[in-house]
Amino acid sequence: MNTIKLTSDFEISRIVHGHWRLADWNLNNQELLRLTQQCIELGVTTFDHADIYGNYNCEKLFGDALELKPSIRKDIQLITKCGIKLTSDKFPERTLNHYDYSYNHIISSVENSLKNFKTDYIDVLLLHRPSPFFNPEEVAKAFSFLKKSGKVLHFGVSNFTPQQFETLAAYTDEKLVTNQVEVSPLCLEHFDNGNMDYFLQKNIKPMAWSPLAGGQLLNPSTEKEQRVFNTLTNIANELHINSIDKLIYSWLLMHPTAIIPVVGSSKIERIKNAVDALNIEMSLEQWFQIYTASTGVGVP
Ligand SMILES: NC(=O)c1ccc[n+]([C@@H]2O[C@H](COP(=O)([O-])OP(=O)(O)OC[C@H]3O[C@@H](n4cnc5c(N)ncnc54)[C@H](OP(=O)(O)O)[C@@H]3O)[C@@H](O)[C@H]2O)c1
């Protein structure tokens, strides 16, 4: 079982399965339970959600599947997020998308997630996005209540800059165990904005969302995507690897920050490719070939 420690006494699987697109997979409860069991057999035991996924439906879809075999709960780790308020038929009073990190909203969002998953604890709660209207004191108060009540075991953030991370960390007693950010050979932003250095400095293990750039890397349409695709194809041939998604996961996994890919595929063979990537070794030069294929220029 390949796991990674987020704190000295808390670990998750090295590969996380993401459920953002779950409502589009059209799986019945039994099929979703089967997919989940297959993930667990592969060692993928951590599942990433957010309250808003699938127009606020994905958490419940997963909870309904888990209800068929409640004993699974102890074998998995549930990540969910809060803080984004979307306009939705579920909330007809809302007039625009916005963020809400008030004490009351954080607590009610978690209560709702617990109800959806039919569980009494969330393993990791992430603040989904930084907000221009952010009150870290309120957040700290909510974290403290959720921790004391046992409803949330660990806390983290998503899409935060180092500065935003530090600001929250200065207010809360809870360790922020991760920052889930977009990273793929098409999205190098966090190598440039100080986040990767910050993760190393603080020994924070980041999670990478959209590791295949939402599938774009496999179906290139722009010049940049084609350039990266060609480079990945060449390296895959050199290493005798039969699918380039494995190479992309390997490119993330080998980074010194120990990036944790959040795999978004609905297909167990493709999830297995991410697990197989744990055994791929590419050279540093091959890593940089992929990096520079994306930037379009060699390093200075
Ligand atoms: N924190 C945040 O702000 C944030 C934002 C976005 C996402 N996330 C998290 O990250 C997870 C992953 O994001 P993502 O779904 O965009 O990840 P992704 O793995 O980059 O993309 C998944 C998509 O790529 C397709 N795909 C996979 N392999 C393929 C192949 N060989 N050929 C063609 N298409 C292929 C999948 O289709 P199939 O299902 O057919 O394989 C799926 O539609 C989400 O589920 C969510 O948990 C977080």
Tab-separated table of C-alpha atoms in Angstrom, residues 4-298:
chain	number	residue	atom	x	y	z
A	4	ILE	CA	2.158	9.495	2.152
A	5	LYS	CA	2.252	11.214	5.520
A	6	LEU	CA	0.609	14.631	5.696
A	7	THR	CA	1.491	14.874	9.398
A	8	SER	CA	3.503	12.628	11.693
A	9	ASP	CA	0.394	10.566	12.469
A	10	PHE	CA	-1.873	11.022	9.463
A	11	GLU	CA	-1.399	9.514	6.038
A	12	ILE	CA	-3.394	9.287	2.832
A	13	SER	CA	-2.870	7.273	-0.326
A	14	ARG	CA	-0.075	8.408	-2.655
A	15	ILE	CA	-2.677	8.639	-5.435
A	16	VAL	CA	-5.998	10.327	-4.679
A	17	HIS	CA	-9.194	9.754	-6.666
A	18	GLY	CA	-11.087	12.957	-7.488
A	19	HIS	CA	-14.875	13.018	-7.687
A	20	TRP	CA	-15.498	16.383	-9.336
A	21	ARG	CA	-16.918	14.720	-12.460
A	22	LEU	CA	-18.727	11.922	-10.610
A	23	ALA	CA	-22.235	13.073	-11.534
A	24	ASP	CA	-21.298	12.749	-15.238
A	25	TRP	CA	-20.156	9.134	-14.885
A	26	ASN	CA	-23.727	7.859	-14.711
A	27	LEU	CA	-22.838	5.045	-12.340
A	28	ASN	CA	-25.506	3.491	-10.175
A	29	ASN	CA	-24.743	2.988	-6.466
A	30	GLN	CA	-23.560	-0.562	-6.993
A	31	GLU	CA	-21.228	0.434	-9.860
A	32	LEU	CA	-19.784	3.314	-7.861
A	33	LEU	CA	-19.238	1.028	-4.896
A	34	ARG	CA	-17.456	-1.447	-7.214
A	35	LEU	CA	-15.218	1.321	-8.620
A	36	THR	CA	-14.432	2.424	-5.071
A	37	GLN	CA	-13.550	-1.123	-4.025
A	38	GLN	CA	-11.319	-1.496	-7.090
A	39	CYS	CA	-9.562	1.750	-6.134
A	40	ILE	CA	-9.021	0.454	-2.599
A	41	GLU	CA	-7.575	-2.798	-4.015
A	42	LEU	CA	-5.085	-0.645	-5.957
A	43	GLY	CA	-4.177	1.249	-2.782
A	44	VAL	CA	-6.102	4.377	-3.783
A	45	THR	CA	-7.988	4.948	-0.544
A	46	THR	CA	-8.372	8.734	-0.476
A	47	PHE	CA	-11.274	10.415	-2.269
A	48	ASP	CA	-11.490	14.114	-3.068
A	49	HIS	CA	-14.800	15.977	-3.028
A	50	ALA	CA	-16.248	19.444	-2.594
A	51	ASP	CA	-19.678	20.515	-1.434
A	52	ILE	CA	-20.332	22.119	-4.840
A	53	TYR	CA	-19.321	19.207	-7.103
A	54	GLY	CA	-21.984	18.168	-9.593
A	55	ASN	CA	-24.292	21.017	-8.587
A	56	TYR	CA	-24.071	19.923	-4.939
A	57	ASN	CA	-24.882	16.279	-5.822
A	58	CYS	CA	-21.572	14.365	-5.820
A	59	GLU	CA	-21.093	13.989	-2.066
A	60	LYS	CA	-24.529	12.396	-1.755
A	61	LEU	CA	-23.943	10.100	-4.739
A	62	PHE	CA	-20.796	8.808	-3.026
A	63	GLY	CA	-22.545	8.576	0.347
A	64	ASP	CA	-25.351	6.512	-1.229
A	65	ALA	CA	-22.765	4.095	-2.665
A	66	LEU	CA	-20.887	3.839	0.652
A	67	GLU	CA	-24.157	3.116	2.423
A	68	LEU	CA	-24.269	-0.236	0.584
A	69	LYS	CA	-21.148	-1.274	2.503
A	70	PRO	CA	-20.642	0.966	5.551
A	71	SER	CA	-17.588	-1.031	6.700
A	72	ILE	CA	-15.648	0.643	3.851
A	73	ARG	CA	-15.608	3.953	5.744
A	74	LYS	CA	-12.750	2.841	7.988
A	75	ASP	CA	-10.637	1.921	4.919
A	76	ILE	CA	-10.895	5.301	3.183
A	77	GLN	CA	-10.092	8.959	3.784
A	78	LEU	CA	-12.626	11.586	2.754
A	79	ILE	CA	-11.491	15.017	1.634
A	80	THR	CA	-14.062	17.689	1.018
A	81	LYS	CA	-14.068	21.458	0.544
A	82	CYS	CA	-16.179	24.420	1.460
A	83	GLY	CA	-16.348	28.147	0.890
A	84	ILE	CA	-17.685	28.552	-2.658
A	85	LYS	CA	-21.351	29.491	-2.961
A	86	LEU	CA	-22.685	28.795	-6.436
A	87	THR	CA	-25.970	29.922	-7.884
A	88	SER	CA	-28.027	26.775	-8.195
A	89	ASP	CA	-31.600	25.559	-8.283
A	90	LYS	CA	-30.739	24.187	-4.822
A	91	PHE	CA	-30.271	27.785	-3.582
A	92	PRO	CA	-32.799	29.906	-5.519
A	93	GLU	CA	-32.177	32.916	-3.245
A	94	ARG	CA	-28.558	33.303	-4.463
A	95	THR	CA	-28.002	35.940	-7.096
A	96	LEU	CA	-24.314	35.414	-7.916
A	97	ASN	CA	-21.415	33.079	-7.330
A	98	HIS	CA	-19.329	34.166	-4.355
A	99	TYR	CA	-17.200	32.899	-1.471
A	100	ASP	CA	-18.261	32.615	2.160
A	101	TYR	CA	-15.775	31.788	4.919
A	102	SER	CA	-17.939	32.909	7.816
A	103	TYR	CA	-18.067	30.671	10.900
A	104	ASN	CA	-21.714	29.838	10.239
A	105	HIS	CA	-21.193	28.880	6.620
A	106	ILE	CA	-18.180	26.668	7.293
A	107	ILE	CA	-20.017	24.805	10.048
A	108	SER	CA	-23.229	24.368	8.068
A	109	SER	CA	-21.307	23.252	4.978
A	110	VAL	CA	-19.499	20.551	6.973
A	111	GLU	CA	-22.747	19.423	8.655
A	112	ASN	CA	-24.245	19.036	5.211
A	113	SER	CA	-21.221	17.126	3.879
A	114	LEU	CA	-21.440	14.738	6.843
A	115	LYS	CA	-25.102	14.157	6.067
A	116	ASN	CA	-24.368	13.565	2.371
A	117	PHE	CA	-21.567	11.090	3.051
A	118	LYS	CA	-23.570	9.475	5.897
A	119	THR	CA	-20.541	9.607	8.117
A	120	ASP	CA	-19.674	11.349	11.369
A	121	TYR	CA	-16.239	12.667	10.381
A	122	ILE	CA	-14.381	14.233	7.460
A	123	ASP	CA	-10.686	13.332	7.263
A	124	VAL	CA	-9.572	16.564	5.599
A	125	LEU	CA	-11.515	19.793	5.099
A	126	LEU	CA	-10.051	22.221	2.552
A	127	LEU	CA	-10.957	25.848	2.002
A	128	HIS	CA	-11.703	25.674	-1.715
A	129	ARG	CA	-10.351	29.023	-2.944
A	130	PRO	CA	-8.875	32.144	-1.424
A	131	SER	CA	-11.343	34.977	-1.061
A	132	PRO	CA	-11.026	38.760	-1.370
A	133	PHE	CA	-13.307	38.844	1.690
A	134	PHE	CA	-11.476	36.554	4.099
A	135	ASN	CA	-11.584	36.718	7.868
A	136	PRO	CA	-9.030	34.261	9.279
A	137	GLU	CA	-10.354	34.733	12.807
A	138	GLU	CA	-13.762	33.341	11.790
A	139	VAL	CA	-12.109	30.442	9.990
A	140	ALA	CA	-9.921	29.644	12.995
A	141	LYS	CA	-12.971	29.646	15.256
A	142	ALA	CA	-14.783	27.266	12.902
A	143	PHE	CA	-11.752	24.944	12.635
A	144	SER	CA	-11.447	24.854	16.402
A	145	PHE	CA	-15.118	23.897	16.852
A	146	LEU	CA	-14.985	21.262	14.105
A	147	LYS	CA	-11.833	19.719	15.541
A	148	LYS	CA	-13.112	19.645	19.119
A	149	SER	CA	-16.409	18.104	18.051
A	150	GLY	CA	-14.573	15.417	16.048
A	151	LYS	CA	-16.414	16.346	12.864
A	152	VAL	CA	-13.185	17.189	10.985
A	153	LEU	CA	-9.847	15.554	11.727
A	154	HIS	CA	-7.502	17.693	9.570
A	155	PHE	CA	-7.577	20.996	7.728
A	156	GLY	CA	-5.984	22.461	4.641
A	157	VAL	CA	-6.487	24.843	1.746
A	158	SER	CA	-6.737	24.839	-2.015
A	159	ASN	CA	-5.504	27.327	-4.611
A	160	PHE	CA	-3.807	29.473	-1.936
A	161	THR	CA	-0.584	31.445	-2.415
A	162	PRO	CA	2.141	31.144	0.240
A	163	GLN	CA	1.071	34.528	1.635
A	164	GLN	CA	-2.556	33.458	1.966
A	165	PHE	CA	-1.452	30.164	3.549
A	166	GLU	CA	0.735	31.999	6.072
A	167	THR	CA	-2.048	34.409	6.945
A	168	LEU	CA	-4.444	31.630	7.861
A	169	ALA	CA	-1.708	29.632	9.612
A	170	ALA	CA	-1.030	32.661	11.821
A	171	TYR	CA	-4.599	32.567	13.165
A	172	THR	CA	-5.376	28.872	13.591
A	173	ASP	CA	-3.910	26.326	16.014
A	174	GLU	CA	-4.653	23.604	13.481
A	175	LYS	CA	-1.836	22.512	11.205
A	176	LEU	CA	-2.726	23.157	7.548
A	177	VAL	CA	-1.820	19.768	6.112
A	178	THR	CA	-1.903	20.489	2.374
A	179	ASN	CA	-2.585	22.983	-0.381
A	180	GLN	CA	-4.413	21.492	-3.367
A	181	VAL	CA	-3.316	23.388	-6.471
A	182	GLU	CA	-3.456	22.900	-10.233
A	183	VAL	CA	-0.283	21.266	-11.527
A	184	SER	CA	0.340	19.479	-14.808
A	185	PRO	CA	2.796	19.800	-17.675
A	186	LEU	CA	0.350	22.390	-19.050
A	187	CYS	CA	0.050	24.311	-15.762
A	188	LEU	CA	3.396	25.356	-14.309
A	189	GLU	CA	2.116	28.375	-12.363
A	190	HIS	CA	3.028	27.000	-8.936
A	191	PHE	CA	6.662	26.445	-9.920
A	192	ASP	CA	6.874	30.210	-10.487
A	193	ASN	CA	4.697	31.800	-7.802
A	194	GLY	CA	6.709	30.664	-4.796
A	195	ASN	CA	4.351	27.832	-3.809
A	196	MET	CA	6.740	24.930	-4.567
A	197	ASP	CA	9.519	26.628	-2.578
A	198	TYR	CA	7.091	27.241	0.260
A	199	PHE	CA	6.011	23.568	0.285
A	200	LEU	CA	9.656	22.519	0.572
A	201	GLN	CA	10.411	25.083	3.251
A	202	LYS	CA	7.441	24.001	5.400
A	203	ASN	CA	7.437	20.306	4.457
A	204	ILE	CA	3.885	20.555	3.123
A	205	LYS	CA	2.810	17.886	0.649
A	206	PRO	CA	0.797	19.516	-2.141
A	207	MET	CA	-1.994	17.840	-4.082
A	208	ALA	CA	-2.237	18.384	-7.842
A	209	TRP	CA	-5.690	18.834	-9.332
A	210	SER	CA	-6.306	18.263	-13.047
A	211	PRO	CA	-2.993	16.388	-13.396
A	212	LEU	CA	-3.843	15.564	-17.036
A	213	ALA	CA	-5.111	19.124	-17.593
A	214	GLY	CA	-8.642	17.747	-17.616
A	215	GLY	CA	-7.708	15.296	-20.403
A	216	GLN	CA	-6.399	18.054	-22.730
A	217	LEU	CA	-2.899	16.582	-22.547
A	218	LEU	CA	-4.180	13.421	-24.209
A	219	ASN	CA	-6.142	15.284	-26.878
A	220	PRO	CA	-3.891	18.195	-27.849
A	221	SER	CA	-5.425	21.050	-29.811
A	222	THR	CA	-3.187	24.111	-29.280
A	223	GLU	CA	0.429	24.436	-30.408
A	224	LYS	CA	1.645	24.205	-26.794
A	225	GLU	CA	-0.441	21.099	-26.097
A	226	GLN	CA	0.876	19.459	-29.280
A	227	ARG	CA	4.474	20.299	-28.314
A	228	VAL	CA	4.061	18.744	-24.851
A	229	PHE	CA	2.202	15.750	-26.309
A	230	ASN	CA	5.005	15.079	-28.828
A	231	THR	CA	7.660	15.298	-26.110
A	232	LEU	CA	5.683	12.966	-23.829
A	233	THR	CA	5.231	10.517	-26.709
A	234	ASN	CA	8.974	10.509	-27.490
A	235	ILE	CA	9.943	9.932	-23.843
A	236	ALA	CA	7.286	7.232	-23.455
A	237	ASN	CA	8.854	5.439	-26.431
A	238	GLU	CA	12.349	5.799	-24.957
A	239	LEU	CA	11.183	4.302	-21.651
A	240	HIS	CA	8.965	1.661	-23.317
A	241	ILE	CA	5.897	3.018	-21.539
A	242	ASN	CA	2.645	2.202	-23.286
A	243	SER	CA	0.583	5.264	-22.306
A	244	ILE	CA	1.618	8.837	-21.783
A	245	ASP	CA	-0.677	9.437	-18.812
A	246	LYS	CA	1.669	7.198	-16.790
A	247	LEU	CA	4.530	9.476	-17.745
A	248	ILE	CA	2.606	12.582	-16.714
A	249	TYR	CA	1.849	11.094	-13.282
A	250	SER	CA	5.484	10.071	-12.929
A	251	TRP	CA	6.574	13.640	-13.793
A	252	LEU	CA	4.445	14.892	-10.871
A	253	LEU	CA	5.317	12.098	-8.417
A	254	MET	CA	9.095	12.448	-8.781
A	255	HIS	CA	9.135	16.154	-7.911
A	256	PRO	CA	10.920	16.835	-4.586
A	257	THR	CA	7.756	18.301	-3.027
A	258	ALA	CA	6.131	14.835	-3.346
A	259	ILE	CA	3.165	16.054	-5.354
A	260	ILE	CA	0.034	13.941	-4.778
A	261	PRO	CA	-1.946	13.595	-8.020
A	262	VAL	CA	-5.728	13.860	-7.731
A	263	VAL	CA	-6.783	11.587	-10.580
A	264	GLY	CA	-10.051	12.544	-12.257
A	265	SER	CA	-10.721	9.533	-14.468
A	266	SER	CA	-13.844	7.404	-14.159
A	267	LYS	CA	-12.036	4.344	-15.545
A	268	ILE	CA	-10.219	1.895	-13.315
A	269	GLU	CA	-7.589	1.087	-16.010
A	270	ARG	CA	-6.667	4.787	-16.127
A	271	ILE	CA	-6.579	5.060	-12.328
A	272	LYS	CA	-4.286	2.025	-12.365
A	273	ASN	CA	-1.993	3.899	-14.772
A	274	ALA	CA	-1.462	6.479	-12.028
A	275	VAL	CA	-0.547	3.726	-9.571
A	276	ASP	CA	1.789	2.117	-12.133
A	277	ALA	CA	3.541	5.477	-12.496
A	278	LEU	CA	4.957	4.985	-9.002
A	279	ASN	CA	7.369	2.476	-10.564
A	280	ILE	CA	8.513	4.611	-13.480
A	281	GLU	CA	11.864	6.290	-13.362
A	282	MET	CA	12.587	9.101	-15.768
A	283	SER	CA	15.823	11.016	-15.894
A	284	LEU	CA	16.209	14.604	-14.747
A	285	GLU	CA	16.832	15.575	-18.370
A	286	GLN	CA	13.554	13.941	-19.413
A	287	TRP	CA	11.778	15.838	-16.605
A	288	PHE	CA	13.182	19.094	-17.990
A	289	GLN	CA	12.310	18.126	-21.566
A	290	ILE	CA	8.652	18.011	-20.505
A	291	TYR	CA	8.972	21.256	-18.527
A	292	THR	CA	10.585	23.169	-21.391
A	293	ALA	CA	8.204	21.685	-23.971
A	294	SER	CA	5.512	23.468	-21.956
A	295	THR	CA	7.305	26.808	-21.521
A	296	GLY	CA	8.450	26.718	-25.147
A	297	VAL	CA	11.984	27.870	-24.233
A	298	GLY	CA	15.022	26.237	-22.738
